[in-house]
Every structure is written in C-alpha cells, then in structure tokens.
Amino acid sequence: MTQSPAVPTPGPQGPVRLGERAARTLTAELARHHASKTALLVGAEADSAVLGAATAALLPGDKLTVVPARPEDAERLRTQVVTQGSWVADRVSVVDTLADAEPAEIVLVATPFTGSVDETRAALTELADLVGKGGVLTVAAPALPGRTSGAGAELDRQAALFGVGSDLVLRNQPPVRVHRLRFTPAETATAARLAPAYRPSSVPITRDMHIDSNGVAAAGIALGLAALTKLTRPKSRLWLIPALAAAPVAAFFRDPERDLPEDESAVVAAADGRVLSVERLTDERFGDGEFLRVAVFLSVLDVHVNRSPVAGKVVDYFVADGGFAAAMKPDAEHNVAAYTVLDTEHGTVVVAQRTGLIARRIVQRAPVGTLLARGERIGLIRFGSRTDVYLPAEAADPMVGPGDRVIGGSSLIARWR
C-alpha cells in the first residue's frame, strides 16, 4: 500500500491512533474560528476520531478538504461523507492525494508523526506550502520516549521556531503532544473572530469546573509523599499531613468555565481578585503614549488562572527581574514579573503577571505569534500574586475602581471608546 506524500509513516512500534480527546485537541484551531474558513485534513481514515471532530467543528460557509491516508481509501471516505447528510456533504470534499489539494487556512494532520527526523522535516516542508498566509498547521507525535525515530524531537525544534501553542494529551494511548505551527504572520484582526481555544491542560471535575494540570501534578506529589511516609514510618500519622493537603492544593489550581460578556467593546478582567489601583502612567517599554493600568490582587483563595482581557496577537513576551514583596503592597511594583504584549485593533495591550510573597513561579502558555481570543487562558501564577492590565489610555475608559471584586474572563474592567 502507498501513502499520500506528507502522511507520516509508522514508527518503530507501529502506527499511533488519536482518541476523542486528542482529536478534539488537534481540531481545536478549526473549531474556534467563527468566520468562514478553509481547512485541509491530511492522512484521514474513515473511522478516525479526527475526521469526526473535524466535521463536527464545521460552520456554515466552511470548506474542508480530506486527503486519505492511502489513495485507495478515497472512495470509502466519499461514501462516509455522503451518508452523513447534505449539510456535511456540501462542505466536505475528498481528494485522492495531497497533490490534488488546494492551500487552506488550517491544515490538520490526522496521523501522528512517528518516523525519523528527515522524514518529519520533509513532510513538514511539503505541508507548509499548503498553509495559507497566517494559517496554522496542527500536528501530533507520541510524547513517550521510544515511540518515534526522531519525529518528536524534530517537532519540538519546529515548535521552537514556529510554534503558537503545544498541548500534552495524557488521556490517549500512548500520550501525544499536539503542536500548532504558524509559518507566516497572522493578521491581528483575525483574533476578534476567534473563540477561546480548547485546552486539555485542565482535568474536568464537573461540567463547569476543571483543575489545571499543575494542580493535578501538585496533588499527585502530595499523595506520593503521603504514601512514601506511610511506607517508611508505618506507625506514624505524619502521612496524614501531605494526604490532607492534596485536596486544597488541587483546589488552588481550579479552572472554572466563564461566560464572556456579549458587549464587543468590553475589556474583561485578566484574573479573579480585588482591584488594587486604577491609574494612568507611561512605560517606555511598551511604546509612546499613556496607559491605563488596572492592578488586581489575587489572594490564595482566588482562582489563579490568567486570561487575555482582549482579543489580539502576542507580539512580545519578557520577564523582568525583581523581588518578592507581598503582592498587595506598593513594593510589588518591583517584583519579578512576566509581561505578555498584545497587538490589538485598539493599540498595544499588556498583561503583567507579577509574583508575590509566596508566589515564585509564573506559567505563561501564549508564545509570540499566538492569536488570543478575549477571555482565553494564557497561564497562571502559583499562590498569592498580582495581575496588571495595561490599556492605551486614549482608547479605553475604566469601569472599576479600587476595592472592587472582579472575575477573570467575565467582569468588565474597561470599555473601548
């Protein structure tokens, strides 16, 4: 059997299949676009979860072209598309090989890469020619050592150069890492047409509540420590301390779903907490002009997942050195902070994630080049901290004042003029 060019070849332990969770992650970029779009699905099989997730993500006006993993499977795929009804059949077409496909805004590879470095690099080079200007190529590879002949390392290298997001999907056999690559700059205006991206980095507890993967890891460490203490000191009750700490530690990393305001002029809070200050200032690091800065203090009881207050494109990210003063104190102005700089239709917007007295680690998940929807998760700060939002002062009016409580991704902190 022959494969279409650019379809990954089986690795040393055979082909890897993507389950429903991995398929949803792979097709997340397709699902989040509200406007009409073109997509290309490469290496599809009739019974694959990726094909089902891709067709489920289609909206009126969308066009999806499917390239089978093997040319002889094209007719079977066409039959399956027709059996799903006219709504799908009008939007999905099947071609025999990649050579028959046209460039698209979103290119998805349904088969994880498991081959060698050279095979992976050659396939990505061919696929890159089919990604439209500013478009995204989404690919996957097994995340466990020994499951590829170099594909995983090559995709990590490509992600360092062109990556706009990576997700580890543990609930797959084997676990896989999904990479989103953008080879040409995207238009900033595109961000306003996006919904927040689906991320598997949080574990669902209920329909509206998740636990971030950092919380799962921290709780696992606590339980592991409890087990080790119980094993080494069976007559002691010291194991109860880490065991009882596991639940509140996990709860600290809770990641609830949030409803965005319908008002398109609304700027939403980047974090849960209490407004410390609303002031106008200048900061030459972000360009000329005056900024409106809204500072929010997060106590250890608040949700610590940070969100983008506006739709925009990440154009810069840097970390400033400093101290670890209590986040509610004026000296926190000079704490260690991570700055995510966004280009928006209204000007430069900055989200500053500041450490606090206890917080010593900032997690940022939005690489330079990423398009962020309003309210989309960008990272978190571990334990008590502070999050500041800088807005162009001539373009925004504040809607909150010191002492107000805000909810990240939901509360209005300002409105565009």
GROMACS .gro file of N, CA and C in nm, residues 2-5 7 42-44 65-78 93-101:
model
   93
    2THR      N    1   0.048   0.224  -0.075
    2THR     CA    2   0.122   0.350  -0.080
    2THR      C    3   0.044   0.456  -0.005
    3GLN      N    4   0.120   0.553   0.048
    3GLN     CA    5   0.060   0.663   0.120
    3GLN      C    6   0.072   0.790   0.039
    4SER      N    7  -0.019   0.885   0.069
    4SER     CA    8  -0.007   1.016   0.009
    4SER      C    9   0.118   1.082   0.062
    5PRO      N   10   0.187   1.165  -0.019
    5PRO     CA   11   0.303   1.238   0.031
    5PRO      C   12   0.266   1.316   0.157
    7VAL      N   13   0.210   1.216   0.448
    7VAL     CA   14   0.141   1.139   0.552
    7VAL      C   15   0.247   1.068   0.635
   42VAL      N   16  -0.528   1.595   0.644
   42VAL     CA   17  -0.435   1.505   0.574
   42VAL      C   18  -0.421   1.374   0.652
   43GLY      N   19  -0.420   1.264   0.578
   43GLY     CA   20  -0.398   1.134   0.642
   43GLY      C   21  -0.519   1.079   0.715
   44ALA      N   22  -0.637   1.110   0.666
   44ALA     CA   23  -0.760   1.070   0.735
   44ALA      C   24  -0.797   0.925   0.703
   65THR      N   25  -1.134   1.998   0.300
   65THR     CA   26  -1.083   1.901   0.203
   65THR      C   27  -1.012   1.790   0.277
   66VAL      N   28  -1.045   1.666   0.245
   66VAL     CA   29  -0.989   1.550   0.314
   66VAL      C   30  -0.899   1.472   0.220
   67VAL      N   31  -0.778   1.443   0.268
   67VAL     CA   32  -0.683   1.360   0.194
   67VAL      C   33  -0.669   1.228   0.269
   68PRO      N   34  -0.698   1.115   0.207
   68PRO     CA   35  -0.692   0.988   0.279
   68PRO      C   36  -0.547   0.947   0.309
   69ALA      N   37  -0.533   0.862   0.410
   69ALA     CA   38  -0.400   0.810   0.443
   69ALA      C   39  -0.345   0.726   0.328
   70ARG      N   40  -0.434   0.658   0.255
   70ARG     CA   41  -0.397   0.580   0.137
   70ARG      C   42  -0.493   0.616   0.024
   71PRO      N   43  -0.442   0.639  -0.097
   71PRO     CA   44  -0.529   0.680  -0.208
   71PRO      C   45  -0.646   0.585  -0.232
   72GLU      N   46  -0.625   0.455  -0.207
   72GLU     CA   47  -0.732   0.359  -0.232
   72GLU      C   48  -0.848   0.372  -0.134
   73ASP      N   49  -0.829   0.451  -0.028
   73ASP     CA   50  -0.936   0.471   0.069
   73ASP      C   51  -1.026   0.589   0.035
   74ALA      N   52  -0.996   0.659  -0.074
   74ALA     CA   53  -1.071   0.781  -0.107
   74ALA      C   54  -1.220   0.754  -0.128
   75GLU      N   55  -1.254   0.647  -0.199
   75GLU     CA   56  -1.394   0.618  -0.227
   75GLU      C   57  -1.471   0.585  -0.100
   76ARG      N   58  -1.406   0.513  -0.010
   76ARG     CA   59  -1.472   0.481   0.117
   76ARG      C   60  -1.501   0.609   0.196
   77LEU      N   61  -1.406   0.702   0.195
   77LEU     CA   62  -1.427   0.829   0.263
   77LEU      C   63  -1.540   0.910   0.199
   78ARG      N   64  -1.546   0.909   0.067
   78ARG     CA   65  -1.654   0.982  -0.002
   78ARG      C   66  -1.790   0.924   0.035
   93SER      N   67  -1.512   1.776   0.093
   93SER     CA   68  -1.476   1.708  -0.032
   93SER      C   69  -1.355   1.619  -0.006
   94VAL      N   70  -1.346   1.509  -0.078
   94VAL     CA   71  -1.237   1.413  -0.063
   94VAL      C   72  -1.157   1.408  -0.192
   95VAL      N   73  -1.024   1.423  -0.181
   95VAL     CA   74  -0.936   1.411  -0.296
   95VAL      C   75  -0.851   1.285  -0.280
   96ASP      N   76  -0.791   1.240  -0.389
   96ASP     CA   77  -0.716   1.115  -0.384
   96ASP      C   78  -0.580   1.131  -0.316
   97THR      N   79  -0.508   1.238  -0.348
   97THR     CA   80  -0.375   1.259  -0.293
   97THR      C   81  -0.356   1.405  -0.255
   98LEU      N   82  -0.249   1.433  -0.186
   98LEU     CA   83  -0.218   1.569  -0.143
   98LEU      C   84  -0.194   1.660  -0.262
   99ALA      N   85  -0.147   1.604  -0.372
   99ALA     CA   86  -0.122   1.685  -0.491
   99ALA      C   87  -0.250   1.744  -0.547
  100ASP      N   88  -0.365   1.686  -0.515
  100ASP     CA   89  -0.493   1.736  -0.564
  100ASP      C   90  -0.553   1.843  -0.473
  101ALA      N   91  -0.489   1.870  -0.360
  101ALA     CA   92  -0.546   1.963  -0.262
  101ALA      C   93  -0.499   2.105  -0.286
   0.00000   0.00000   0.00000
